[in-house]
CSV table of C-alpha atoms and ligand atoms in Angstrom, one decimal:
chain,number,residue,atom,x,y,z
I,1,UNK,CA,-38.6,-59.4,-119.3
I,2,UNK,CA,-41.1,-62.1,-120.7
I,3,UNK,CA,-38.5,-63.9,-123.1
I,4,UNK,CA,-38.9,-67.5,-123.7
I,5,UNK,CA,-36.5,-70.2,-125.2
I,6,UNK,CA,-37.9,-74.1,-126.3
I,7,UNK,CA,-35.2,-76.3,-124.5
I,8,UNK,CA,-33.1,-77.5,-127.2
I,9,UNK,CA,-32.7,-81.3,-126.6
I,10,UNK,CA,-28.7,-82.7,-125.9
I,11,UNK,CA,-28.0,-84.2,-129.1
I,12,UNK,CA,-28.6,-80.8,-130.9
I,13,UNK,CA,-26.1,-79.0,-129.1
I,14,UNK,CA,-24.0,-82.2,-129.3
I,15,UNK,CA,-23.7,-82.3,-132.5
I,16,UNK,CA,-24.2,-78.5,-133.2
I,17,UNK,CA,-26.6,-79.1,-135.7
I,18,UNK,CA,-30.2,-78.6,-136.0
I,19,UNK,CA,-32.5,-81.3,-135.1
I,20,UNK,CA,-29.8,-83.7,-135.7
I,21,UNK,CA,-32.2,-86.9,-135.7
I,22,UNK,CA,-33.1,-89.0,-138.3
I,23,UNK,CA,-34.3,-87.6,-140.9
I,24,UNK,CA,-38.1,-87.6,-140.7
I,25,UNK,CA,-38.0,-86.6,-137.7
I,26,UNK,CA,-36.1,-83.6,-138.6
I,27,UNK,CA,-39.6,-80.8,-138.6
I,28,UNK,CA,-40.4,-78.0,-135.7
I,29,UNK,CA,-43.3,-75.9,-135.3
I,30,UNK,CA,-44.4,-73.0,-133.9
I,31,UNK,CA,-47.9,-71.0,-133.9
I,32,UNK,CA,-49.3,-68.2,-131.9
I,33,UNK,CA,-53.0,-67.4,-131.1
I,34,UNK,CA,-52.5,-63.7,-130.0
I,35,UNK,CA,-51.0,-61.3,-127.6
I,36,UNK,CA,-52.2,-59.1,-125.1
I,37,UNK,CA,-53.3,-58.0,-121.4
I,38,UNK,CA,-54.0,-61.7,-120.8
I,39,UNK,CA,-53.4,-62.4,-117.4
I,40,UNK,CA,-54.3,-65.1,-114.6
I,41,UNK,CA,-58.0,-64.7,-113.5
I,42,UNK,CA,-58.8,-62.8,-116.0
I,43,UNK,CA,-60.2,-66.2,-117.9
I,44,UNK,CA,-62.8,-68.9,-116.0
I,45,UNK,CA,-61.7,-71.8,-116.0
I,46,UNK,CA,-63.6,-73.3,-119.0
I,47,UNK,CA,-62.8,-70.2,-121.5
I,48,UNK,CA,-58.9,-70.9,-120.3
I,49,UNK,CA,-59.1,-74.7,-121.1
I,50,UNK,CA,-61.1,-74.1,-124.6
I,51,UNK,CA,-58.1,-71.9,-125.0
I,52,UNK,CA,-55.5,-74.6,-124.3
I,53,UNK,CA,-57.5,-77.4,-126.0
I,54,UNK,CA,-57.5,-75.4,-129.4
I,55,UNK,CA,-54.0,-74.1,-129.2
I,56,UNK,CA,-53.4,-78.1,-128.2
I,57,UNK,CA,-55.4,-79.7,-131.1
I,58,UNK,CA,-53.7,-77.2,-133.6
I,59,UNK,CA,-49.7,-78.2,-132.9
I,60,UNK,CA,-51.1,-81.2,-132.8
I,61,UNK,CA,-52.6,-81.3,-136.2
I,62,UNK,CA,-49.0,-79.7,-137.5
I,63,UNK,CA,-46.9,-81.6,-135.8
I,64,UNK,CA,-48.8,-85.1,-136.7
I,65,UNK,CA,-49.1,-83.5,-140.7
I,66,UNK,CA,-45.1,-83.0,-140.3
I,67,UNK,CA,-43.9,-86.1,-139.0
I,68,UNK,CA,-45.9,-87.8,-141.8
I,69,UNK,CA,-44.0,-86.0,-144.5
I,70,UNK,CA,-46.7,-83.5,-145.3
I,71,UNK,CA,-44.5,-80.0,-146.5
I,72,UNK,CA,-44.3,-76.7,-144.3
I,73,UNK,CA,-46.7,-74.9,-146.9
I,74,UNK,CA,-49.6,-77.5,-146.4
I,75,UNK,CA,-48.9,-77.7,-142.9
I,76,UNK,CA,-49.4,-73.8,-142.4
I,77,UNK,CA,-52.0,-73.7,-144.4
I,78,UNK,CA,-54.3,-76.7,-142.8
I,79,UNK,CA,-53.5,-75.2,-139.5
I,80,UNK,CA,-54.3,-71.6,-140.1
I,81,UNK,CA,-57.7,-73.4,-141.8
I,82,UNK,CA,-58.9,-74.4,-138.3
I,83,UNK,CA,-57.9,-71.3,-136.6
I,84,UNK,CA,-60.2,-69.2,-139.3
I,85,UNK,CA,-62.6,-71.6,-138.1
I,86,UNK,CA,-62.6,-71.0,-134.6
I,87,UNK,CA,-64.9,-68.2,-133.7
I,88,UNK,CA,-62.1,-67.8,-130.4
I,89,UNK,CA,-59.4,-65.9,-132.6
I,90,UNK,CA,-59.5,-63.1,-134.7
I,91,UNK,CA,-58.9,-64.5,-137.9
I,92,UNK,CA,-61.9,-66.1,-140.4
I,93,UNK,CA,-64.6,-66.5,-138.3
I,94,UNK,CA,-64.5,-64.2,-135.2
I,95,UNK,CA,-62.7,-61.4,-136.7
I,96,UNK,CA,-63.3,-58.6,-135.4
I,97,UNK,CA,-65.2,-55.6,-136.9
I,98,UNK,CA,-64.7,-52.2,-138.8
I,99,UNK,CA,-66.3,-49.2,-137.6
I,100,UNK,CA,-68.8,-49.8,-140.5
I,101,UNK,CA,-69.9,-52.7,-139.2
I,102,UNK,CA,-68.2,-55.6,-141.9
I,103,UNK,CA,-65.1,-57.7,-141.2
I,104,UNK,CA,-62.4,-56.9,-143.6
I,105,UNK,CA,-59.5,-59.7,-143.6
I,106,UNK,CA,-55.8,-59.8,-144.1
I,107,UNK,CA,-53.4,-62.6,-144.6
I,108,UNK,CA,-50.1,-63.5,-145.9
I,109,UNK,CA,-47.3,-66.5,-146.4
I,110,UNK,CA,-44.1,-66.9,-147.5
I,111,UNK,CA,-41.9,-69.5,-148.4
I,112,UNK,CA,-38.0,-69.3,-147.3
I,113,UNK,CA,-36.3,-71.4,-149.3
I,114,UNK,CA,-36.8,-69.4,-152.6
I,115,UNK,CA,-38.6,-66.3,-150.5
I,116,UNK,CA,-42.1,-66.4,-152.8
I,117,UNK,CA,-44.6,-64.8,-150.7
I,118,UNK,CA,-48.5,-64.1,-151.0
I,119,UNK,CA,-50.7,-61.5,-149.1
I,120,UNK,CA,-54.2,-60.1,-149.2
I,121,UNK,CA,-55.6,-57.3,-147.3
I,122,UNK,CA,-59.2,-56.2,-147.2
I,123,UNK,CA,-60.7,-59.3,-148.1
I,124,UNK,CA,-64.7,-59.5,-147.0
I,125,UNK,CA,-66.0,-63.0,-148.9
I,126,UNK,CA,-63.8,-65.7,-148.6
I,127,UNK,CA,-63.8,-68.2,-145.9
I,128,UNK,CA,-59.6,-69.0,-145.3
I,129,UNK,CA,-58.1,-66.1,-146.2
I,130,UNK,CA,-54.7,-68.0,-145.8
I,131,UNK,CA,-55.5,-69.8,-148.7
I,132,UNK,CA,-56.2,-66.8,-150.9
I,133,UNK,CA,-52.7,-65.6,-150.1
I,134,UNK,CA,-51.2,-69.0,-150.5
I,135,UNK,CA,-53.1,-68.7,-154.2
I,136,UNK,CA,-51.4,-65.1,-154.6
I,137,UNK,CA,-47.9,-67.4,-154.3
I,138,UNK,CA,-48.6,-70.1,-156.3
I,139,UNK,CA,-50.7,-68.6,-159.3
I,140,UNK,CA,-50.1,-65.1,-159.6
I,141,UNK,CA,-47.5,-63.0,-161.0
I,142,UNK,CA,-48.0,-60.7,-157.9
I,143,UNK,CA,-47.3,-60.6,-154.3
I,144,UNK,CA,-50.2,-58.7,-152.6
I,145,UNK,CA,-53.8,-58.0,-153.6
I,146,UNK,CA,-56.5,-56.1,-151.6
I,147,UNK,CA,-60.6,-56.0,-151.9
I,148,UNK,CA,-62.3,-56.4,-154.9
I,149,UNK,CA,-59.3,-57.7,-156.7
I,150,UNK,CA,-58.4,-59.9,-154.1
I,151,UNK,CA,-61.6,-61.3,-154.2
I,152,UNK,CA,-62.5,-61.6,-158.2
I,153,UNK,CA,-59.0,-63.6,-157.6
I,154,UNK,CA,-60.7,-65.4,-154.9
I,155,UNK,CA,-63.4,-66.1,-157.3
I,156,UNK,CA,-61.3,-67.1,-160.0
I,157,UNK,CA,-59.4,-69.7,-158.2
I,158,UNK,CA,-62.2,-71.6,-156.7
I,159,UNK,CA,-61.7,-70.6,-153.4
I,160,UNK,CA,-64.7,-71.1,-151.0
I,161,UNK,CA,-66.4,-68.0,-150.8
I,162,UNK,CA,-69.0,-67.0,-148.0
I,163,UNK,CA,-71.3,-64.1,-147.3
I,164,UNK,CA,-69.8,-61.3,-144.9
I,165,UNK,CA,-72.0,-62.4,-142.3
I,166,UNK,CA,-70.5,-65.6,-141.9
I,167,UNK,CA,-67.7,-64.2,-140.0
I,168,UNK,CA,-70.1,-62.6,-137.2
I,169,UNK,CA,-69.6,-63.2,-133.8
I,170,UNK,CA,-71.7,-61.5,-131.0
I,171,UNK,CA,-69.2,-61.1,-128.8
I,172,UNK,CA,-66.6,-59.2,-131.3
I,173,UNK,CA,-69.7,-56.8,-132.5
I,174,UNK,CA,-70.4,-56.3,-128.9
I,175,UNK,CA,-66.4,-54.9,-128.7
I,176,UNK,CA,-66.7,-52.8,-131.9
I,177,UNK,CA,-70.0,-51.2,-130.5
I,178,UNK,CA,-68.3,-50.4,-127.2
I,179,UNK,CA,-65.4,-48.8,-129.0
I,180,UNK,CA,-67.2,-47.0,-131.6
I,181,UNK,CA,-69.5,-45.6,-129.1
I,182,UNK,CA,-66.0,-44.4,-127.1
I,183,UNK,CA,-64.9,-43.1,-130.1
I,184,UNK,CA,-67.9,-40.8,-130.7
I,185,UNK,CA,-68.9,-42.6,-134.2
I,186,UNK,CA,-72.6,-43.8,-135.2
I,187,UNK,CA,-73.2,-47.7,-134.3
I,188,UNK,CA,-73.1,-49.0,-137.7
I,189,UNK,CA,-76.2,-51.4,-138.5
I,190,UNK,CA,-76.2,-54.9,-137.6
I,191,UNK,CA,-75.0,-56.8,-140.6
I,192,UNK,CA,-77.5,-58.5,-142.9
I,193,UNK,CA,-77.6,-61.9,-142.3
I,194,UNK,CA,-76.2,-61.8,-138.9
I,195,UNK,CA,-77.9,-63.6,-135.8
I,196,UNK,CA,-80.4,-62.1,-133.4
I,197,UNK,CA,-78.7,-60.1,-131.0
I,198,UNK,CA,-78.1,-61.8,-127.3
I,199,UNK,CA,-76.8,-60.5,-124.4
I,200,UNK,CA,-73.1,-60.2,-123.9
I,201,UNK,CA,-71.1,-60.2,-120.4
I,202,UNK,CA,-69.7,-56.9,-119.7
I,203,UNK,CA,-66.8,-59.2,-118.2
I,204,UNK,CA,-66.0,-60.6,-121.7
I,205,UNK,CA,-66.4,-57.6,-123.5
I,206,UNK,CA,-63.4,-56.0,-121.1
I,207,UNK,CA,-61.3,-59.0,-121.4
I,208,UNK,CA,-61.9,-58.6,-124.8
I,209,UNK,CA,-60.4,-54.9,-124.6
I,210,UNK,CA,-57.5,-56.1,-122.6
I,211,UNK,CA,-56.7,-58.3,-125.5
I,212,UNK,CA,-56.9,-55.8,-127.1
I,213,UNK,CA,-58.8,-57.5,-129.6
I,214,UNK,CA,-56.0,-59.2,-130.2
I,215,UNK,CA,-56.1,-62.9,-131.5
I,216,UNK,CA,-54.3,-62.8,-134.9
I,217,UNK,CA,-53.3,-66.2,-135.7
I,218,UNK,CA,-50.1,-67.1,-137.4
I,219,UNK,CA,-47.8,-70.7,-137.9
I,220,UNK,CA,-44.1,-71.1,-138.8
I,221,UNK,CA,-43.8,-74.7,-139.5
I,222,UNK,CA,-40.6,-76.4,-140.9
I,223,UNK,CA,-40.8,-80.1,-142.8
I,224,UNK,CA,-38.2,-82.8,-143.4
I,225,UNK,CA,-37.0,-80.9,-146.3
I,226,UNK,CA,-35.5,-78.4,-144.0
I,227,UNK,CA,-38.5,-75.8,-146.1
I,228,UNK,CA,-39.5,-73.3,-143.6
I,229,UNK,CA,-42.8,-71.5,-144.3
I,230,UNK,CA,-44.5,-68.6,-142.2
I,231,UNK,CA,-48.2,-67.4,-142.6
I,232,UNK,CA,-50.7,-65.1,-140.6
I,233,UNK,CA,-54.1,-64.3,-140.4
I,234,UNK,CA,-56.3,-61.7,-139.0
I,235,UNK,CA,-59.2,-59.5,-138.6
I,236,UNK,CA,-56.9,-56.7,-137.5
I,237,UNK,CA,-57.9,-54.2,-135.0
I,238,UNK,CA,-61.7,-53.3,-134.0
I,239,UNK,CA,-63.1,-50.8,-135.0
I,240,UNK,CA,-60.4,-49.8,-137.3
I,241,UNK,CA,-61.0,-47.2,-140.0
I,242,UNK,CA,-60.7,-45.7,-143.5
I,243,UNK,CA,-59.5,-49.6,-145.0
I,244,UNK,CA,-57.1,-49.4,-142.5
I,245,UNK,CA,-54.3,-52.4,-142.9
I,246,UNK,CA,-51.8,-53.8,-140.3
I,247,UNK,CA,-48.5,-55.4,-140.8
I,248,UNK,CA,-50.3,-58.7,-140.8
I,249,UNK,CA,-50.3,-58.9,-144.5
I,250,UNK,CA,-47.1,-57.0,-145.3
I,251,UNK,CA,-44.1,-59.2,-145.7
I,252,UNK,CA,-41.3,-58.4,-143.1
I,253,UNK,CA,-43.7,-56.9,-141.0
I,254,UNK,CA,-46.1,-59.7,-139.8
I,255,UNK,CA,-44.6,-62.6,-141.6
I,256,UNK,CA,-41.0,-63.5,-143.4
I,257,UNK,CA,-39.1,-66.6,-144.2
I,258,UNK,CA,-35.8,-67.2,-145.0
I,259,UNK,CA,-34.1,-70.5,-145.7
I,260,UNK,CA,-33.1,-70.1,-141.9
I,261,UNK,CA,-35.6,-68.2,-140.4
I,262,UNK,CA,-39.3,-67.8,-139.8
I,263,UNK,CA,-41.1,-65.1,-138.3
I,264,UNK,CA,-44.9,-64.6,-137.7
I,265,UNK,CA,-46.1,-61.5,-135.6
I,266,UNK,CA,-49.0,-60.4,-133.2
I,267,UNK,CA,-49.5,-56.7,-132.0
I,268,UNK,CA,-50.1,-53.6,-133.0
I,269,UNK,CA,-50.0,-53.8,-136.4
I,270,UNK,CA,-48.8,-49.5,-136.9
I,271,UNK,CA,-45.6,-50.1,-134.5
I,272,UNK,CA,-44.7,-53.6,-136.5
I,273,UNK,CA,-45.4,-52.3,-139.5
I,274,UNK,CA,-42.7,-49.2,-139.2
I,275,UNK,CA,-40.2,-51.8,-137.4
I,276,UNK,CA,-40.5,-54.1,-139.8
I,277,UNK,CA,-40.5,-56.5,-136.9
I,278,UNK,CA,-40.8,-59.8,-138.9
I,279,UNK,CA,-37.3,-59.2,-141.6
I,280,UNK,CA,-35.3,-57.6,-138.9
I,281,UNK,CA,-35.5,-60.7,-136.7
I,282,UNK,CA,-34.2,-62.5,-139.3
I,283,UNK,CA,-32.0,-60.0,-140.8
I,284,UNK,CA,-30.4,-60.1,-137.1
I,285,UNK,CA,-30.0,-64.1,-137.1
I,286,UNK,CA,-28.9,-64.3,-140.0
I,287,UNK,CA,-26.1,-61.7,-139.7
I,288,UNK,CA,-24.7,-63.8,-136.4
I,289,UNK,CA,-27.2,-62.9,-133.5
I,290,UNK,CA,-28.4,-65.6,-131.4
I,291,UNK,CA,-32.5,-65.9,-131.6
I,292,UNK,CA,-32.3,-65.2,-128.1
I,293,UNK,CA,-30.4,-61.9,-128.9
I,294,UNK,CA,-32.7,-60.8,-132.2
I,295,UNK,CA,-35.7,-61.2,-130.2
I,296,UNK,CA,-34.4,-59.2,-127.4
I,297,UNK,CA,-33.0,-56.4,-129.7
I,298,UNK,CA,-36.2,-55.8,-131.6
I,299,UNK,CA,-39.0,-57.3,-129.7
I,300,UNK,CA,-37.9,-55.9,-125.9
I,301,UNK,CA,-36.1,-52.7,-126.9
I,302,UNK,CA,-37.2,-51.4,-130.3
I,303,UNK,CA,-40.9,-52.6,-129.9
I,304,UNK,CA,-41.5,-51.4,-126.6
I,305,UNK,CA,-38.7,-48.3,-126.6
I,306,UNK,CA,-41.4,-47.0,-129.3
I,307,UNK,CA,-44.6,-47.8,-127.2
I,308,UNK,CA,-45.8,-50.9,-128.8
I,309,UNK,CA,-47.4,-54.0,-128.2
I,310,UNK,CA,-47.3,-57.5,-129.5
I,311,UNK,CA,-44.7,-59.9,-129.6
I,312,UNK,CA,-43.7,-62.8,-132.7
I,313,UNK,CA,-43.2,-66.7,-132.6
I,314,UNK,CA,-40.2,-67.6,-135.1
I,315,UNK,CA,-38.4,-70.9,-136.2
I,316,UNK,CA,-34.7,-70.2,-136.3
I,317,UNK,CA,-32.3,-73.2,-136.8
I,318,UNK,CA,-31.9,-74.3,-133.1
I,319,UNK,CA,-35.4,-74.7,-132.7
I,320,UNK,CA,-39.1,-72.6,-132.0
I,321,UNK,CA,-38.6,-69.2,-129.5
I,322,UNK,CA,-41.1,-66.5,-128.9
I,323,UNK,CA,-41.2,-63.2,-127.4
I,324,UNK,CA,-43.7,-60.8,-126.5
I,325,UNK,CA,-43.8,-57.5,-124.2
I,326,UNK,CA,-47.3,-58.3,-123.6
I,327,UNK,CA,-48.6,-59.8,-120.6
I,328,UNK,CA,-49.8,-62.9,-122.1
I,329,UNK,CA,-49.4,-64.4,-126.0
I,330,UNK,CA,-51.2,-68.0,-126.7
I,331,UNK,CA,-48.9,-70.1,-128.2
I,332,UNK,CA,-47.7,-73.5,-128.5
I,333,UNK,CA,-44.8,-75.3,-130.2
I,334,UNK,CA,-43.8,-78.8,-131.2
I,335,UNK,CA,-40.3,-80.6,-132.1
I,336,UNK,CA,-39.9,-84.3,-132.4
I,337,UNK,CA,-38.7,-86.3,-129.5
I,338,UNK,CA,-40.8,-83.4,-127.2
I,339,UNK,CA,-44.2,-82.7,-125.2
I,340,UNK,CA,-45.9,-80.2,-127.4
I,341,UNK,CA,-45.7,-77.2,-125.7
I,342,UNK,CA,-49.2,-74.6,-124.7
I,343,UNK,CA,-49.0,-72.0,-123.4
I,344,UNK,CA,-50.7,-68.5,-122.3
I,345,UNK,CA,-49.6,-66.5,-119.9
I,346,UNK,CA,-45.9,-64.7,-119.6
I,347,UNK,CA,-44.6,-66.9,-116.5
I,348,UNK,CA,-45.2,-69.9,-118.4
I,349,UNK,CA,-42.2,-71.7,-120.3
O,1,LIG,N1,-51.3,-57.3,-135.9
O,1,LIG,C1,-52.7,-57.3,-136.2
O,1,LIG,C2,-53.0,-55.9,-136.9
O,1,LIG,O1,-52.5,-54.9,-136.5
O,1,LIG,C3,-53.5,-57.3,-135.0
O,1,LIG,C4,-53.2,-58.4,-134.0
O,1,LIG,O2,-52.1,-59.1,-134.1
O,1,LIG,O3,-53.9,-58.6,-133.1
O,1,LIG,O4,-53.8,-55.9,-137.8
């Protein structure tokens, strides 16, 4: 069982309180790059250290952003920015592909301490899909938009807009070729736009698959205000079909907050989706559970009792935990007074 619990530092449990230090150093956060068949060796050395060095700079950036006062919506926000910028993970740039060849993006947020949310799915045009949801919270009467709305929305707002192409990545076409192939479709045409083709390692493209293209990239972040806020971003699965949409987007499956409790999820998006992985955690803490005993309950038995895969990093009030049935998950987490914390594979704290 690959459960792991932050240490929780003496004057917490002390004074059973959370974070009971002075004030503005009273923030946690918590992010996750992914989960999957990620295992030792499976990485060289210098794709494993970009890994860790991204993962690292990210808490970082949160973690510095929070201990200067910034609030847990700009800090999820600005940190899901520069992993929709980094071609590693699937979300922004280096999402991965439909069968037909575009990316199609999904993202939500929401806040706990008055439980606003905002979500897209389906989006093809604009840069940080986090911040179109984020706009869906704070200037629209509605909670989740898809496509062409979600984009004139886009449009309306100012958001930066780019073409399709800009989300190509060789290696993530490369994966969505393979599969399609498998899956005994036509090989959709290169995008407009997109880059001339170059070679790609056979060895990637299986690590890749391992993934299983996973690389969804999601932030719970809590400020000085006690404000918890959770977002996630993603390409979703390659090669999916038919404007097929995973639980990223949909609150309570890939993301929920509470004013206690924040969950964002990584996995396969069908099995979260009809667990409503994300709430339940919550709904568990919330009704007494220890984090400890939610995550068990819904990631180890009920997510893997019905086959799937995945696993969720959540801000509770003792602190950042996260739990995956996966082999591996990247992640990191930060609390004042602490190392920030990276992390990849399951036998790591
Ligand atoms: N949960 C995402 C989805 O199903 C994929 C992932 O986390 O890798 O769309």
């Amino acid at each position: 069982m690959r459960r792991l619990l932050m240490s929780v530092c003496a004057v917490v449990l002390a004074n059973g309180a959370a974070f009971a230090q002075d004030e503005s150093e009273d923030w946690a956060i918590v992010l996750h790059g992914g989960a999957g068949v990620i295992e030792r060796g499976d990485m060289d050395a210098a794709t494993e250290a970009a890994y860790r060095e991204a993962l690292d700079a990210a808490i970082r950036l949160g973690g510095d952003m929070l201990a200067d006062g910034a609030s847990a919506m700009d800090v999820v926000e600005a940190v899901i920015h520069t992993l929709e910028d980094d071609p590693k993970f699937n979300a922004g740039r280096g999402a991965v592909f439909t069968s037909g060849g575009r990316n199609e993006l999904d993202s939500s947020i929401m806040r706990g301490s008055d439980m606003q949310a905002g979500a897209v799915a389906g989006v093809t045009n604009v840069r940080h899909p986090i911040s179109l949801a984020r706009a869906v919270l704070e200037h629209s009467p509605h909670v989740m938009l898809q496509s062409e709305g979600a984009e004139q929305f886009a449009a309306d707002q100012d958001l930066e807009l780019v073409d399709n192409s800009y989300f190509f990545t060789e290696r993530r076409w490369a994966s969505m070729v393979r599969a399609v192939r498998r899956m005994g479709l036509p090989i959709p045409p290169r995008p407009e736009g997109a880059p001339e083709a170059e070679p790609i390692e056979e060895g990637a493209l299986d690590l890749m698959e391992r993934e299983h293209a996973f690389g969804t990239v999601g932030v719970v972040a809590r400020d000085a205000s006690g404000e918890i806020v959770a977002g996630t971003s993603t390409g979703g699965t390659t090669a999916k079909r038919w404007g097929r949409v995973g639980d990223s987007p949909i609150i309570g499956a890939g993301t929920y907050a509470t004013s206690q409790c924040g969950v964002s999820a990584t996995g396969t998006g069908e099995y979260f989706i009809r667990l409503n992985i994300a709430a339940r955690i919550c709904t568990y803490i919330e009704g007494g559970d220890t984090p400890d005993a939610a995550l068990d309950a819904v990631i180890m038995d009920e997510l893997t009792d019905m086959g799937g895969d995945g696993g969720v990093v959540i801000l509770a009030n003792d602190g950042p935990h996260w739990s995956f049935n996966t082999p591996g998950m990247y992640r990191a987490s930060w609390t004042p007074g602490e190392a920030p914390v990276v992390s990849i594979y399951g036998d790591e704290e």
